[in-house]
PDB file of C-alpha atoms in Angstrom:
ATOM      1  CA  MET A 676      10.691 -10.633  31.090  1.00 53.00           C
ATOM      2  CA  SER A 677      10.653  -8.960  27.685  1.00 56.00           C
ATOM      3  CA  THR A 678       8.303  -6.226  26.581  1.00 62.00           C
ATOM      4  CA  ALA A 679       6.703  -6.569  23.160  1.00 70.00           C
ATOM      5  CA  THR A 680       6.724  -3.409  21.091  1.00 80.00           C
ATOM      6  CA  VAL A 681       3.838  -2.925  18.722  1.00 78.00           C
ATOM      7  CA  THR A 682       4.732  -0.907  15.647  1.00 80.00           C
ATOM      8  CA  ARG A 683       2.906   0.111  12.506  1.00 80.00           C
ATOM      9  CA  ALA A 684       5.030  -2.323  10.530  1.00 77.00           C
ATOM     10  CA  SER A 685       4.386  -5.197  12.948  1.00 79.00           C
ATOM     11  CA  LEU A 686       0.650  -4.615  12.450  1.00 83.00           C
ATOM     12  CA  GLY A 687       1.099  -4.948   8.679  1.00 90.00           C
ATOM     13  CA  TYR A 688       0.792  -1.318   7.570  1.00 95.00           C
ATOM     14  CA  LEU A 689       2.959   0.722   5.195  1.00 96.00           C
ATOM     15  CA  THR A 690       3.204   4.463   4.699  1.00 95.00           C
ATOM     16  CA  ALA A 691       2.632   5.885   1.222  1.00 96.00           C
ATOM     17  CA  ALA A 692       6.405   6.318   0.865  1.00 96.00           C
ATOM     18  CA  GLU A 693       7.045   2.674   1.785  1.00 96.00           C
ATOM     19  CA  ALA A 694       4.263   1.465  -0.519  1.00 96.00           C
ATOM     20  CA  SER A 695       5.683   3.557  -3.358  1.00 97.00           C
ATOM     21  CA  GLU A 696       9.029   1.763  -3.026  1.00 96.00           C
ATOM     22  CA  VAL A 697       7.310  -1.629  -3.208  1.00 94.00           C
ATOM     23  CA  VAL A 698       5.179  -0.748  -6.237  1.00 94.00           C
ATOM     24  CA  GLY A 699       7.733   1.409  -8.048  1.00 95.00           C
ATOM     25  CA  MET A 700       5.508   4.491  -8.216  1.00 95.00           C
ATOM     26  CA  GLY A 701       5.969   7.903  -6.681  1.00 97.00           C
ATOM     27  CA  SER A 702       4.526   8.512  -3.220  1.00 96.00           C
ATOM     28  CA  TYR A 703       2.319  11.284  -4.682  1.00 97.00           C
ATOM     29  CA  ALA A 704       0.702   8.710  -6.993  1.00 97.00           C
ATOM     30  CA  ILE A 705       0.104   6.374  -4.036  1.00 97.00           C
ATOM     31  CA  VAL A 706      -1.536   9.199  -2.065  1.00 97.00           C
ATOM     32  CA  GLN A 707      -3.781   9.986  -5.045  1.00 98.00           C
ATOM     33  CA  LEU A 708      -4.826   6.320  -5.232  1.00 97.00           C
ATOM     34  CA  CYS A 709      -5.643   6.454  -1.516  1.00 97.00           C
ATOM     35  CA  LYS A 710      -7.599   9.715  -1.821  1.00 97.00           C
ATOM     36  CA  SER A 711      -9.639   8.368  -4.733  1.00 97.00           C
ATOM     37  CA  GLY A 712     -10.419   5.120  -2.916  1.00 97.00           C
ATOM     38  CA  VAL A 713      -8.706   2.949  -5.523  1.00 96.00           C
ATOM     39  CA  LEU A 714      -6.209   1.816  -2.880  1.00 97.00           C
ATOM     40  CA  PRO A 715      -7.881   1.243   0.504  1.00 97.00           C
ATOM     41  CA  SER A 716      -6.123   3.086   3.310  1.00 97.00           C
ATOM     42  CA  SER A 717      -6.492   4.661   6.738  1.00 95.00           C
ATOM     43  CA  GLN A 718      -5.535   8.186   7.682  1.00 94.00           C
ATOM     44  CA  PRO A 719      -5.262   8.418  11.476  1.00 90.00           C
ATOM     45  CA  GLY A 720      -3.230  11.635  11.186  1.00 91.00           C
ATOM     46  CA  LYS A 721      -1.607  13.298   8.201  1.00 92.00           C
ATOM     47  CA  ALA A 722      -0.067  10.117   6.815  1.00 92.00           C
ATOM     48  CA  TYR A 723      -1.939   7.504   4.808  1.00 96.00           C
ATOM     49  CA  LEU A 724      -1.456   3.944   6.043  1.00 96.00           C
ATOM     50  CA  ILE A 725      -1.926   1.079   3.620  1.00 97.00           C
ATOM     51  CA  ALA A 726      -2.470  -2.495   4.799  1.00 97.00           C
ATOM     52  CA  GLN A 727       0.023  -4.842   3.188  1.00 96.00           C
ATOM     53  CA  HIS A 728      -2.757  -7.169   2.007  1.00 97.00           C
ATOM     54  CA  ASP A 729      -4.508  -4.237   0.281  1.00 97.00           C
ATOM     55  CA  LEU A 730      -1.281  -3.313  -1.512  1.00 97.00           C
ATOM     56  CA  VAL A 731      -0.850  -6.923  -2.648  1.00 96.00           C
ATOM     57  CA  ALA A 732      -4.460  -6.945  -3.914  1.00 96.00           C
ATOM     58  CA  TYR A 733      -3.819  -3.708  -5.847  1.00 96.00           C
ATOM     59  CA  ILE A 734      -0.679  -5.174  -7.421  1.00 94.00           C
ATOM     60  CA  GLU A 735      -2.491  -8.410  -8.327  1.00 93.00           C
ATOM     61  CA  SER A 736      -5.377  -6.479  -9.895  1.00 93.00           C
ATOM     62  CA  HIS A 737      -2.895  -4.871 -12.308  1.00 88.00           C
ATOM     63  CA  ARG A 738      -1.186  -8.097 -13.244  1.00 86.00           C
ATOM     64  CA  VAL A 739      -0.263  -8.545 -16.893  1.00 84.00           C
ATOM     65  CA  THR A 740      -1.156 -12.040 -18.063  1.00 82.00           C
ATOM     66  CA  GLY A 741       0.856 -11.982 -21.255  1.00 76.00           C
ATOM     67  CA  GLU A 742      -2.141 -12.678 -23.445  1.00 73.00           C
ATOM     68  CA  VAL A 743      -1.720 -11.359 -26.972  1.00 71.00           C
ATOM     69  CA  THR A 744      -4.720  -9.756 -28.638  1.00 71.00           C
ATOM     70  CA  ALA A 745      -4.893  -9.313 -32.382  1.00 67.00           C
TER      71      ALA A 745
END
């Protein structure tokens, strides 16, 4: 019989450092987005945890459409 291990990653959460690698920003910038409420997060201890779907929503909200304005 196998034992399932539940991890932060298996629950769909990233640390600020992991999120910064995905987005291409510094982890300090990610923490500031979390502190300001721009990027939803949880802080069960010292570390901010960002749900993967919230990070995707943040990325999508900053999507460049390629529209040219005169």
